[in-house]
Tab-separated table of C-alpha atoms in Angstrom:
chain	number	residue	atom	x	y	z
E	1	UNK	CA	-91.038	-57.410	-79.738
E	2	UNK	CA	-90.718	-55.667	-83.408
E	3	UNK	CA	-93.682	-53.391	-81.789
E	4	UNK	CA	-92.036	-52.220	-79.299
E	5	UNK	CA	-88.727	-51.573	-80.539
E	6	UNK	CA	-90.636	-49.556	-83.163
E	7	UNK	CA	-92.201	-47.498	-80.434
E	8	UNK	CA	-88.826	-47.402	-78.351
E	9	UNK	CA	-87.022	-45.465	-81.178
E	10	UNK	CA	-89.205	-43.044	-82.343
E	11	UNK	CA	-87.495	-40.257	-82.144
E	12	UNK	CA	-89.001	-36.573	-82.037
E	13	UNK	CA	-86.849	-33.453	-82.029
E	14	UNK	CA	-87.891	-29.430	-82.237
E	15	UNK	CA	-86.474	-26.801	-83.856
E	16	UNK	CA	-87.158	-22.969	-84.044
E	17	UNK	CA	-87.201	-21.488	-87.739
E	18	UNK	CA	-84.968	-17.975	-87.408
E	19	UNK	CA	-84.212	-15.822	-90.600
E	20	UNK	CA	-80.566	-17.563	-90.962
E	21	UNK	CA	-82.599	-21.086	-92.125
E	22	UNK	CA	-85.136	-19.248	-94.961
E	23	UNK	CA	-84.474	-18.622	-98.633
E	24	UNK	CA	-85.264	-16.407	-100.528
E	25	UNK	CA	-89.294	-16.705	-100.438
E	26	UNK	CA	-88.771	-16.311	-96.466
E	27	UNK	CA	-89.642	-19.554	-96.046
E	28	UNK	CA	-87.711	-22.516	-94.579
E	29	UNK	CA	-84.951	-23.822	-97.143
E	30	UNK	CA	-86.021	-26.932	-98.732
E	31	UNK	CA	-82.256	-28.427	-98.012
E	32	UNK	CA	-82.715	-27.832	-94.282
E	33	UNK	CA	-86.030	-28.911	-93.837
E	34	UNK	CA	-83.788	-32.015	-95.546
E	35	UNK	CA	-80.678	-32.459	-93.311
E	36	UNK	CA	-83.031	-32.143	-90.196
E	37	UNK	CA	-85.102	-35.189	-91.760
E	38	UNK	CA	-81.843	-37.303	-92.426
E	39	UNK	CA	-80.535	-36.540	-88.811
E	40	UNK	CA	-83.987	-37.500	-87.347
E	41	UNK	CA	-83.727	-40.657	-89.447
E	42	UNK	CA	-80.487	-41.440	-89.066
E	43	UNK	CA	-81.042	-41.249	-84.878
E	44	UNK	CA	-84.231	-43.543	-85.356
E	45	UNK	CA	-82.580	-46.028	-87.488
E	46	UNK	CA	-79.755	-46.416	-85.703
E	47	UNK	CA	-82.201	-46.591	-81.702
E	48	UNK	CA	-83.896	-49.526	-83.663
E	49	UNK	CA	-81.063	-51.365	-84.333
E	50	UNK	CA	-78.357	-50.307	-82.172
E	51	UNK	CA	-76.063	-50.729	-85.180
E	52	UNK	CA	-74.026	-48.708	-87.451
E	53	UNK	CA	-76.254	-46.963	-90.007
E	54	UNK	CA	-76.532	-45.025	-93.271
E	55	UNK	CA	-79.044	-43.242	-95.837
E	56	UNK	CA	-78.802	-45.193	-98.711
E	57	UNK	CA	-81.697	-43.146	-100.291
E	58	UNK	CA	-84.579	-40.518	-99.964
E	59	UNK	CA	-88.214	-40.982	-100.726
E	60	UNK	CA	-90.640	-38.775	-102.560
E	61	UNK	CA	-90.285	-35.158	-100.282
E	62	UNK	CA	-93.569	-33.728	-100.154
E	63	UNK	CA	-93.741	-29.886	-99.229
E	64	UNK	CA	-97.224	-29.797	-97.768
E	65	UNK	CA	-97.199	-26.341	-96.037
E	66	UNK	CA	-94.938	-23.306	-96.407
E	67	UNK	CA	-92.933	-22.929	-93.116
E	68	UNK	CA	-91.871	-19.284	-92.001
E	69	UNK	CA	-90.180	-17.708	-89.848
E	70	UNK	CA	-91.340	-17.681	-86.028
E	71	UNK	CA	-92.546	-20.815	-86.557
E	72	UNK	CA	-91.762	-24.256	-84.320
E	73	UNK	CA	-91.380	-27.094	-86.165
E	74	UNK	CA	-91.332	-30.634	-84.981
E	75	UNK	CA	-89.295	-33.691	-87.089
E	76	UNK	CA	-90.487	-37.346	-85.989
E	77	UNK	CA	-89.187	-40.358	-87.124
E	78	UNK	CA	-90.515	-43.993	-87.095
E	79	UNK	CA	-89.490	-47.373	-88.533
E	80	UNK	CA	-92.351	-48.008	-90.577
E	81	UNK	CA	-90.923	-51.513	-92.646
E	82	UNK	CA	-87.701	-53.739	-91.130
E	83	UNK	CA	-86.010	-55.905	-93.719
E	84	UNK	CA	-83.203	-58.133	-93.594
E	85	UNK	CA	-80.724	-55.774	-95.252
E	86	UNK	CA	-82.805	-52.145	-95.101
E	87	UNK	CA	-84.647	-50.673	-92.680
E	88	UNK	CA	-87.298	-47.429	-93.893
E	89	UNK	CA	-87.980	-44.527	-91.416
E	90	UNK	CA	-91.263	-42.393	-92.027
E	91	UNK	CA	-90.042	-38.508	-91.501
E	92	UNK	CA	-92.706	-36.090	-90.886
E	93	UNK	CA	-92.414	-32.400	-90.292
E	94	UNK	CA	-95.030	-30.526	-88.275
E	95	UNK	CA	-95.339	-26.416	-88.343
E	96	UNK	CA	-96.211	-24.455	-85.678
E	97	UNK	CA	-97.073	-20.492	-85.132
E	98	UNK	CA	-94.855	-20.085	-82.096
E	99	UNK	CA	-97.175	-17.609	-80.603
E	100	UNK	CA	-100.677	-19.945	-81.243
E	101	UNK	CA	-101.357	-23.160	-80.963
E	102	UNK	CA	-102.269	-24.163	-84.627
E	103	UNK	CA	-99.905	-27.319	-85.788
E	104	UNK	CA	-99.915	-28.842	-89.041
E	105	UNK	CA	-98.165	-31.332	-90.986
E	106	UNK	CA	-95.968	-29.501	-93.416
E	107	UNK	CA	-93.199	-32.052	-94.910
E	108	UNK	CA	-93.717	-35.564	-95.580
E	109	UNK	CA	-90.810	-38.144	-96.635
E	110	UNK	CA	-89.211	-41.649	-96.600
E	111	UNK	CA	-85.535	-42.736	-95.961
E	112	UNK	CA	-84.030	-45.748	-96.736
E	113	UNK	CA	-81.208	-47.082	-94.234
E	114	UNK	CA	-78.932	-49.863	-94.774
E	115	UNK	CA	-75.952	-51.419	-91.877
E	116	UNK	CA	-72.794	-51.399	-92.031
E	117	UNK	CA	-70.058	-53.370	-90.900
E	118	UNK	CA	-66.288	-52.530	-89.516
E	119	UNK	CA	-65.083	-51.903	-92.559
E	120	UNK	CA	-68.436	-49.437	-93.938
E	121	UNK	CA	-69.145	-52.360	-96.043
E	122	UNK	CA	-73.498	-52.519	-96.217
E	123	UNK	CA	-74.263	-55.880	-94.148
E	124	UNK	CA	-77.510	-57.656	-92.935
E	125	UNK	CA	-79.088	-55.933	-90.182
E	126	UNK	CA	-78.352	-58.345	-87.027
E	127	UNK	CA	-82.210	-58.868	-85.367
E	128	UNK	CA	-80.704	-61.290	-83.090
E	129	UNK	CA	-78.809	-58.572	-81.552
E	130	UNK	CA	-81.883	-56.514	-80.899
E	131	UNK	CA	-83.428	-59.371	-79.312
E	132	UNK	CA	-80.773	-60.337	-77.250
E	133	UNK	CA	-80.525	-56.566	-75.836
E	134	UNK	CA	-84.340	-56.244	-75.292
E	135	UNK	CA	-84.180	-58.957	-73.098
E	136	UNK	CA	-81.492	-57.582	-71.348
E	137	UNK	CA	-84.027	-54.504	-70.465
């Protein structure tokens, strides 16, 4: 069952780099290759569980590759450990020329995600929720 939720929520979402996301360096801005990791994470998290979320913290970021400008890139998340009270998401950016087909794995990170209840309080994630709704599929 834990298998297949973890394949169920992976979530994978593309965005094109345009000259209003680079620094500087022309290159993508460290901070937005960020938020687009926490967003990705924060969507897988909460497909795994089906409960209320939040980043309670970031792992190492690795910057791997440089990522310019008319470039694709790819964020993909995955639950990669499932505790009783946090739940970590593998984030993964891929970089691709959008005008050739050569991909590669630019930015590498882990987030940390904790539940909350009704009143944003951090709670045990509920597993007998998820089980009770995969049944129901």
């Amino acid at each position: 069952m834990l298998e297949e939720l973890i394949k169920q929520s992976e979530t994978r979402q593309f965005k094109a780099v345009f000259p209003n996301t680079l620094n500087a360096n022309e290159t993508l801005f460290g901070g937005k290759a960020m938020q687009w990791m926490d967003e990705v994470a924060y969507i897988t998290a909460t497909r795994f569980t089906r409960q209320r979320m939040f980043t309670v913290k970031t792992g190492d970021i690795k910057f791997l590759k440089a990522v310019t400008q008319d470039s694709i890139v790819e964020v993909v998340g995955k639950v990669i450990d499932a505790g009783a009270v946090k739940l970590k998401v593998q984030m993964e950016i891929y970089v691709e020329d959008m005008y050739s087909r050569k991909r590669e794995k630019a930015i590498e990170s882990e987030f940390v995600f904790a539940c909350l209840d009704e009143n944003n309080k951090p709670k045990r994630i509920d597993y007998s929720l998820m089980e009770a709704e995969t049944e129901l599929v």
